Tab-separated table of C-alpha atoms and ligand atoms in Angstrom:
chain	number	residue	atom	x	y	z
I	225	UNK	CA	71.006	19.216	-36.817
I	226	UNK	CA	71.076	17.035	-40.380
I	227	UNK	CA	67.455	15.060	-41.299
I	228	UNK	CA	67.542	11.495	-40.623
I	229	UNK	CA	65.894	10.844	-44.152
I	230	UNK	CA	67.650	12.987	-46.545
I	231	UNK	CA	70.954	14.862	-46.938
I	232	UNK	CA	69.472	17.972	-46.004
I	233	UNK	CA	68.788	20.144	-42.354
I	234	UNK	CA	65.957	19.534	-40.180
I	235	UNK	CA	63.704	22.075	-39.066
I	236	UNK	CA	62.865	19.538	-36.576
I	237	UNK	CA	63.034	16.870	-34.338
I	238	UNK	CA	61.072	15.213	-33.605
I	239	UNK	CA	62.533	13.020	-29.495
I	240	UNK	CA	59.222	10.849	-29.793
I	241	UNK	CA	60.223	9.254	-32.580
I	242	UNK	CA	63.715	10.033	-31.734
I	243	UNK	CA	64.635	11.488	-35.377
I	244	UNK	CA	64.586	15.029	-36.905
I	245	UNK	CA	63.947	15.932	-40.464
I	246	UNK	CA	64.499	18.550	-43.169
I	247	UNK	CA	61.382	20.530	-44.638
I	248	UNK	CA	59.943	18.015	-47.466
I	249	UNK	CA	60.552	14.719	-44.432
I	250	UNK	CA	58.880	16.652	-42.577
I	251	UNK	CA	55.402	16.997	-44.965
I	252	UNK	CA	56.212	13.183	-45.632
I	253	UNK	CA	55.950	12.391	-42.118
I	254	UNK	CA	52.445	14.520	-41.466
I	255	UNK	CA	51.177	12.595	-44.163
I	256	UNK	CA	52.354	9.161	-43.979
I	257	UNK	CA	50.516	9.298	-39.532
I	258	UNK	CA	47.317	10.970	-41.375
I	259	UNK	CA	46.638	8.491	-43.999
I	260	UNK	CA	47.543	5.008	-41.546
I	261	UNK	CA	45.479	7.063	-39.033
I	262	UNK	CA	42.362	6.780	-41.786
I	263	UNK	CA	43.503	3.486	-42.402
I	264	UNK	CA	43.913	1.670	-39.944
I	265	UNK	CA	40.771	3.686	-38.008
I	266	UNK	CA	39.041	2.542	-41.117
I	267	UNK	CA	37.918	6.834	-41.033
I	268	UNK	CA	36.827	6.934	-45.342
I	269	UNK	CA	37.065	5.887	-48.305
I	270	UNK	CA	38.146	8.247	-51.275
I	271	UNK	CA	34.571	8.335	-52.698
I	272	UNK	CA	33.051	9.215	-50.233
I	273	UNK	CA	32.276	12.890	-49.145
I	274	UNK	CA	33.289	14.325	-45.545
I	275	UNK	CA	32.449	17.416	-43.943
I	276	UNK	CA	35.634	19.790	-42.136
I	277	UNK	CA	35.021	20.899	-39.002
I	278	UNK	CA	36.854	23.858	-38.231
I	279	UNK	CA	37.266	26.372	-35.949
I	280	UNK	CA	39.839	28.617	-37.505
I	281	UNK	CA	42.433	27.257	-35.578
I	282	UNK	CA	45.663	25.624	-36.270
I	283	UNK	CA	44.407	21.767	-36.252
I	284	UNK	CA	41.159	21.540	-38.289
I	285	UNK	CA	42.717	24.394	-40.786
I	286	UNK	CA	45.255	22.113	-41.442
I	287	UNK	CA	43.778	18.825	-41.446
I	288	UNK	CA	41.627	20.428	-44.808
I	289	UNK	CA	44.586	21.119	-46.506
I	290	UNK	CA	45.766	17.898	-45.540
I	291	UNK	CA	42.688	15.926	-46.826
I	292	UNK	CA	42.860	17.797	-49.607
I	293	UNK	CA	45.481	17.271	-50.578
I	294	UNK	CA	45.624	13.558	-50.480
I	295	UNK	CA	42.892	14.256	-53.104
I	296	UNK	CA	39.616	13.111	-50.432
I	297	UNK	CA	36.248	14.655	-50.987
I	298	UNK	CA	36.309	17.664	-48.378
I	299	UNK	CA	33.667	20.037	-47.428
I	300	UNK	CA	34.260	22.408	-44.105
I	301	UNK	CA	31.876	23.559	-41.551
I	302	UNK	CA	32.478	27.071	-39.619
I	303	UNK	CA	30.658	27.525	-36.517
I	304	UNK	CA	30.396	31.543	-35.046
I	305	UNK	CA	29.193	31.647	-32.077
I	306	UNK	CA	29.427	34.923	-31.263
I	307	UNK	CA	32.120	35.706	-28.995
I	308	UNK	CA	33.768	39.382	-28.999
I	309	UNK	CA	36.783	40.018	-29.788
I	310	UNK	CA	37.509	36.055	-30.687
I	311	UNK	CA	34.594	34.916	-33.309
I	312	UNK	CA	35.342	37.388	-36.002
I	313	UNK	CA	39.123	36.719	-35.575
I	314	UNK	CA	38.474	32.840	-35.683
I	315	UNK	CA	35.317	33.182	-38.401
I	316	UNK	CA	38.467	35.904	-40.941
I	317	UNK	CA	40.999	33.433	-40.984
I	318	UNK	CA	38.621	30.516	-41.718
I	319	UNK	CA	36.724	31.604	-44.801
I	320	UNK	CA	39.840	33.668	-46.362
I	321	UNK	CA	41.984	30.165	-46.037
I	322	UNK	CA	38.514	28.742	-48.034
I	323	UNK	CA	39.127	31.438	-50.673
I	324	UNK	CA	42.482	30.967	-51.169
I	325	UNK	CA	43.592	27.846	-50.288
I	326	UNK	CA	40.430	25.480	-50.563
I	327	UNK	CA	37.412	26.980	-52.558
I	328	UNK	CA	40.125	26.212	-55.989
I	329	UNK	CA	40.385	22.874	-55.879
I	330	UNK	CA	36.582	22.280	-55.378
I	331	UNK	CA	35.796	22.450	-51.228
I	332	UNK	CA	32.808	25.154	-50.262
I	333	UNK	CA	32.967	25.799	-46.532
I	334	UNK	CA	29.322	26.610	-45.164
I	335	UNK	CA	28.921	28.874	-42.008
I	336	UNK	CA	26.751	28.504	-39.349
I	337	UNK	CA	25.785	31.816	-37.271
I	338	UNK	CA	24.562	30.694	-33.705
I	339	UNK	CA	23.730	34.333	-33.217
I	340	UNK	CA	21.231	34.517	-36.576
I	341	UNK	CA	20.464	31.648	-35.948
I	342	UNK	CA	20.653	30.331	-32.375
I	343	UNK	CA	18.492	33.825	-31.127
I	344	UNK	CA	22.274	35.440	-28.751
I	345	UNK	CA	25.659	34.632	-28.460
I	346	UNK	CA	27.301	32.216	-26.226
I	347	UNK	CA	28.331	33.626	-23.627
I	348	UNK	CA	24.200	34.954	-23.300
I	349	UNK	CA	22.959	31.691	-24.236
I	350	UNK	CA	25.198	30.346	-21.222
I	351	UNK	CA	24.684	32.623	-18.790
I	352	UNK	CA	20.414	31.677	-19.680
I	353	UNK	CA	20.621	28.159	-18.198
I	354	UNK	CA	23.431	28.870	-15.898
I	355	UNK	CA	25.678	27.102	-17.807
I	356	UNK	CA	29.454	27.563	-17.852
I	357	UNK	CA	30.690	28.652	-21.452
I	358	UNK	CA	32.325	26.113	-22.053
I	359	UNK	CA	30.247	22.517	-21.329
I	360	UNK	CA	27.339	25.013	-23.775
I	361	UNK	CA	28.810	25.255	-26.688
I	362	UNK	CA	30.354	21.506	-26.768
I	363	UNK	CA	26.717	21.492	-26.534
I	364	UNK	CA	26.228	23.628	-29.222
I	365	UNK	CA	28.762	23.176	-31.567
I	366	UNK	CA	28.775	18.744	-31.111
I	367	UNK	CA	25.262	19.799	-32.497
I	368	UNK	CA	24.828	21.969	-35.179
I	369	UNK	CA	27.918	19.373	-36.822
I	370	UNK	CA	26.116	16.062	-36.417
I	371	UNK	CA	23.108	18.229	-37.573
I	372	UNK	CA	24.915	19.617	-40.326
I	373	UNK	CA	26.777	16.025	-42.220
I	374	UNK	CA	23.394	14.427	-42.188
I	375	UNK	CA	21.296	17.056	-43.315
I	376	UNK	CA	23.512	17.480	-46.168
I	377	UNK	CA	24.302	13.821	-46.953
I	378	UNK	CA	28.175	14.412	-45.870
I	379	UNK	CA	29.693	10.364	-44.857
I	380	UNK	CA	31.470	11.429	-42.117
I	381	UNK	CA	32.239	13.727	-39.792
I	382	UNK	CA	36.259	15.369	-39.138
I	383	UNK	CA	37.506	17.315	-35.799
I	384	UNK	CA	41.183	18.587	-35.275
I	385	UNK	CA	41.258	16.872	-32.499
I	386	UNK	CA	45.009	15.909	-31.937
I	387	UNK	CA	47.504	13.621	-30.350
I	388	UNK	CA	48.043	16.123	-27.694
I	389	UNK	CA	43.739	16.632	-27.051
I	390	UNK	CA	42.745	12.869	-27.221
I	391	UNK	CA	45.731	11.827	-24.432
I	392	UNK	CA	44.550	14.919	-22.398
I	393	UNK	CA	40.638	13.886	-22.832
I	394	UNK	CA	41.996	10.436	-21.621
I	395	UNK	CA	43.564	11.360	-18.215
I	396	UNK	CA	40.638	13.256	-17.536
I	397	UNK	CA	38.500	10.723	-17.911
I	398	UNK	CA	40.703	7.988	-16.061
I	399	UNK	CA	41.315	10.297	-13.279
I	400	UNK	CA	37.706	10.526	-12.871
I	401	UNK	CA	35.964	6.561	-13.831
I	402	UNK	CA	34.318	8.407	-15.724
I	403	UNK	CA	33.650	5.026	-17.787
I	404	UNK	CA	30.719	6.035	-19.401
I	405	UNK	CA	32.288	8.592	-21.170
I	406	UNK	CA	36.233	5.662	-21.796
I	407	UNK	CA	34.163	3.359	-24.157
I	408	UNK	CA	33.244	6.140	-25.832
I	409	UNK	CA	36.124	7.502	-26.387
I	410	UNK	CA	38.009	6.851	-29.401
I	411	UNK	CA	39.788	8.306	-33.148
I	412	UNK	CA	36.577	6.856	-34.882
I	413	UNK	CA	33.148	6.710	-33.484
I	414	UNK	CA	30.323	4.845	-36.160
I	415	UNK	CA	26.954	6.479	-37.759
I	416	UNK	CA	25.375	3.919	-34.724
I	417	UNK	CA	21.736	4.449	-35.208
I	418	UNK	CA	20.214	6.999	-37.560
I	419	UNK	CA	20.715	10.253	-37.284
I	420	UNK	CA	24.069	10.405	-36.119
I	421	UNK	CA	27.522	11.382	-38.721
I	422	UNK	CA	30.119	8.852	-37.944
I	423	UNK	CA	33.016	10.819	-36.220
I	424	UNK	CA	36.516	10.731	-37.440
I	425	UNK	CA	40.023	12.653	-36.467
I	426	UNK	CA	42.472	11.839	-38.971
I	427	UNK	CA	45.306	14.014	-36.775
I	428	UNK	CA	45.267	11.870	-33.544
I	429	UNK	CA	48.683	10.128	-34.102
I	430	UNK	CA	50.135	13.702	-34.265
I	431	UNK	CA	51.297	16.135	-31.367
I	432	UNK	CA	50.436	19.302	-31.436
I	433	UNK	CA	54.053	20.750	-31.376
I	434	UNK	CA	53.900	18.481	-34.660
I	435	UNK	CA	51.030	20.122	-36.414
I	436	UNK	CA	51.868	23.092	-35.650
I	437	UNK	CA	54.868	23.241	-36.649
I	438	UNK	CA	53.323	21.704	-40.580
I	439	UNK	CA	51.039	24.459	-39.937
I	440	UNK	CA	53.890	27.059	-39.591
I	441	UNK	CA	56.173	25.422	-42.628
I	442	UNK	CA	53.070	25.617	-45.114
I	443	UNK	CA	52.068	29.375	-44.056
I	444	UNK	CA	49.006	28.489	-42.664
I	445	UNK	CA	47.573	31.873	-41.094
I	446	UNK	CA	45.163	30.604	-38.478
I	447	UNK	CA	44.709	32.275	-35.171
I	448	UNK	CA	46.997	31.548	-32.565
I	449	UNK	CA	44.966	32.597	-29.480
I	450	UNK	CA	42.987	30.106	-27.427
I	451	UNK	CA	39.654	30.500	-27.217
I	452	UNK	CA	39.694	33.242	-24.238
I	453	UNK	CA	36.503	30.886	-22.190
I	454	UNK	CA	38.804	28.048	-21.759
I	455	UNK	CA	40.753	29.877	-19.821
I	456	UNK	CA	41.140	28.078	-16.746
I	457	UNK	CA	39.842	24.503	-18.182
I	458	UNK	CA	40.943	21.620	-16.480
I	459	UNK	CA	41.775	20.023	-20.501
I	460	UNK	CA	44.206	22.972	-20.376
I	461	UNK	CA	46.298	21.785	-16.924
I	462	UNK	CA	45.871	18.537	-18.110
I	463	UNK	CA	47.969	18.867	-20.543
I	464	UNK	CA	50.832	20.987	-18.808
I	465	UNK	CA	51.120	17.649	-17.142
I	466	UNK	CA	51.138	15.638	-20.130
I	467	UNK	CA	53.656	18.287	-21.268
I	468	UNK	CA	56.020	18.069	-18.064
I	469	UNK	CA	55.645	14.533	-18.796
I	470	UNK	CA	56.110	13.888	-22.662
I	471	UNK	CA	59.290	16.361	-21.773
I	472	UNK	CA	61.506	13.585	-19.751
I	473	UNK	CA	60.318	10.772	-21.080
I	474	UNK	CA	59.678	11.363	-24.465
I	475	UNK	CA	56.641	9.806	-25.915
I	476	UNK	CA	54.263	8.748	-23.028
I	477	UNK	CA	51.406	10.825	-24.113
I	478	UNK	CA	51.247	8.419	-27.010
I	479	UNK	CA	52.086	5.447	-25.032
I	480	UNK	CA	49.049	5.947	-22.130
I	481	UNK	CA	46.299	7.151	-25.752
I	482	UNK	CA	47.852	4.555	-28.349
I	483	UNK	CA	48.483	2.457	-25.999
I	484	UNK	CA	44.559	3.188	-23.852
I	485	UNK	CA	42.923	2.190	-27.832
I	486	UNK	CA	45.072	-1.025	-28.426
I	487	UNK	CA	43.890	-2.318	-24.858
I	488	UNK	CA	39.890	-0.537	-25.360
I	489	UNK	CA	40.477	-3.335	-28.856
I	490	UNK	CA	41.237	-5.901	-27.586
I	491	UNK	CA	38.138	-6.129	-24.635
I	492	UNK	CA	35.796	-4.553	-26.139
I	493	UNK	CA	36.144	-6.875	-30.198
I	494	UNK	CA	33.322	-5.193	-31.938
I	495	UNK	CA	32.189	-1.707	-32.110
I	496	UNK	CA	28.750	-2.961	-33.669
I	497	UNK	CA	28.179	-4.308	-29.453
I	498	UNK	CA	28.370	-0.156	-28.570
I	499	UNK	CA	26.037	0.239	-31.347
I	500	UNK	CA	23.870	-2.502	-31.264
I	501	UNK	CA	23.082	-0.161	-26.778
I	502	UNK	CA	23.150	2.344	-28.673
I	503	UNK	CA	19.969	1.792	-31.019
I	504	UNK	CA	18.037	0.546	-27.808
I	505	UNK	CA	17.969	3.640	-26.006
I	506	UNK	CA	17.592	6.044	-28.748
I	507	UNK	CA	15.181	7.686	-30.271
I	508	UNK	CA	13.783	10.802	-31.974
I	509	UNK	CA	14.445	14.013	-30.183
I	510	UNK	CA	10.813	15.332	-30.070
I	511	UNK	CA	11.497	18.745	-30.681
I	512	UNK	CA	14.001	18.234	-33.025
I	513	UNK	CA	14.383	14.781	-34.399
I	514	UNK	CA	18.090	14.146	-33.218
I	515	UNK	CA	18.255	10.307	-32.182
I	516	UNK	CA	18.324	11.401	-27.865
I	517	UNK	CA	17.452	9.361	-25.124
I	518	UNK	CA	14.989	11.228	-23.104
I	519	UNK	CA	12.850	12.816	-24.380
I	520	UNK	CA	13.926	15.510	-25.247
I	521	UNK	CA	17.304	16.318	-26.536
I	522	UNK	CA	19.887	17.855	-24.908
I	523	UNK	CA	20.062	20.527	-26.876
I	524	UNK	CA	16.941	21.344	-27.147
I	525	UNK	CA	16.505	21.163	-23.987
I	526	UNK	CA	18.728	23.579	-23.332
I	527	UNK	CA	17.226	26.455	-26.532
I	528	UNK	CA	14.306	26.013	-24.640
I	529	UNK	CA	15.598	27.203	-21.118
I	530	UNK	CA	17.382	29.699	-22.488
I	531	UNK	CA	15.005	31.110	-25.620
I	532	UNK	CA	11.983	31.251	-21.767
I	533	UNK	CA	15.038	33.466	-19.849
I	534	UNK	CA	15.341	35.908	-23.267
I	535	UNK	CA	11.379	36.266	-23.484
I	536	UNK	CA	11.050	36.715	-19.670
I	537	UNK	CA	14.110	39.255	-19.818
R	102	AMP	P1	37.907	22.466	-29.703
R	102	AMP	O1	37.630	21.783	-28.178
R	102	AMP	O2	38.769	23.922	-29.787
R	102	AMP	O3	39.293	21.869	-29.118
R	102	AMP	O4	38.144	21.994	-30.859
R	102	AMP	C1	38.781	21.243	-31.461
R	102	AMP	C2	38.110	20.755	-33.046
R	102	AMP	O5	36.869	21.235	-32.668
R	102	AMP	C3	39.070	21.476	-33.278
R	102	AMP	O6	39.906	21.103	-33.713
R	102	AMP	C4	37.570	21.634	-34.877
R	102	AMP	O7	37.824	20.637	-35.475
R	102	AMP	C5	36.809	21.651	-33.902
R	102	AMP	N1	35.757	22.820	-33.705
R	102	AMP	C6	36.076	23.572	-32.842
R	102	AMP	N2	36.319	25.278	-32.354
R	102	AMP	C7	34.639	25.052	-33.787
R	102	AMP	C8	33.903	25.745	-35.136
R	102	AMP	N3	33.663	26.967	-33.454
R	102	AMP	N4	33.691	25.659	-35.751
R	102	AMP	C9	34.308	24.318	-36.271
R	102	AMP	N5	34.402	23.774	-36.101
R	102	AMP	C10	35.204	23.641	-34.328
R	103	FES	FE1	33.743	27.308	-26.757
R	103	FES	FE2	35.310	28.746	-26.093
R	103	FES	S1	34.996	27.245	-28.239
R	103	FES	S2	33.650	28.316	-25.065
R	104	ZN	ZN1	16.340	17.980	-29.907
């Protein structure tokens, strides 16, 4: 198989683009897709300080590397959730990457350790409040990502969500007609109110397979295993279904997700109208000050219940 752009030998085929690339041309393709995402969704500018949430997985480590390569000012945050047999491995992948690759380029890594700061690992916290681990985990991560970005005055917070993640999430939201989530699903969410950081997903134009290939070709040492808590999660089922459709009809994921974004841009012309709606409903949490629609935010409610349960044991 020959590279579509040069006489070199192709290392990857991309059925959805009807093409195949050698390592150099594929790398250029990946960088172009990220650059296009940043530009078309007005994610950030070269002056902005970016905080990348890195999990130790291929997507977020690749994202950090690509942004640094492109000359952006990108630091990272890792949230150590205290998952036995998993967090220690993912943390060491992140720390090694930070020391060997990102550090020499002037980037720094922050680590938030849940067992130290919240008094227990994610599994215990979730058990205390009878919530599925994944949902408690999502609440903690979202909260800590935002807190770290706002407190350390980053202009924007970036995650490694890719095309597969976003298409699977869209499928779930459509199947359950979760209009509120559909309204807010997008690769660039503005900092709607004071206390909420702007959030972006610069990898939304690249598939999981493409990012995995990029990580392997660039020798990024990432954690291959999925979180042990995520087994059987609905998201994996949606991804599987979309992968089967993609094999039969290449480009399905991108048509589905990018098509949704185009529709969204047409029907909700001003993201400011959403910001205004949000602004009206939000006020500072009486416990932590982060914006919320109720008196106490979801995170503080969860932590209060978990602490009460832990103390009563
Ligand atoms: P996931 O929800 O595990 O698919 O992760 C989606 C994105 O969230 C990743 O690409 C990272 O940017 C971020 N992320 C997930 N877990 C962590 C973590 N423990 N620490 C920091 N960032 C994370
Ligand atoms: Fe949160 Fe697995 S990463 S439960
Ligand atoms: Zn709060």
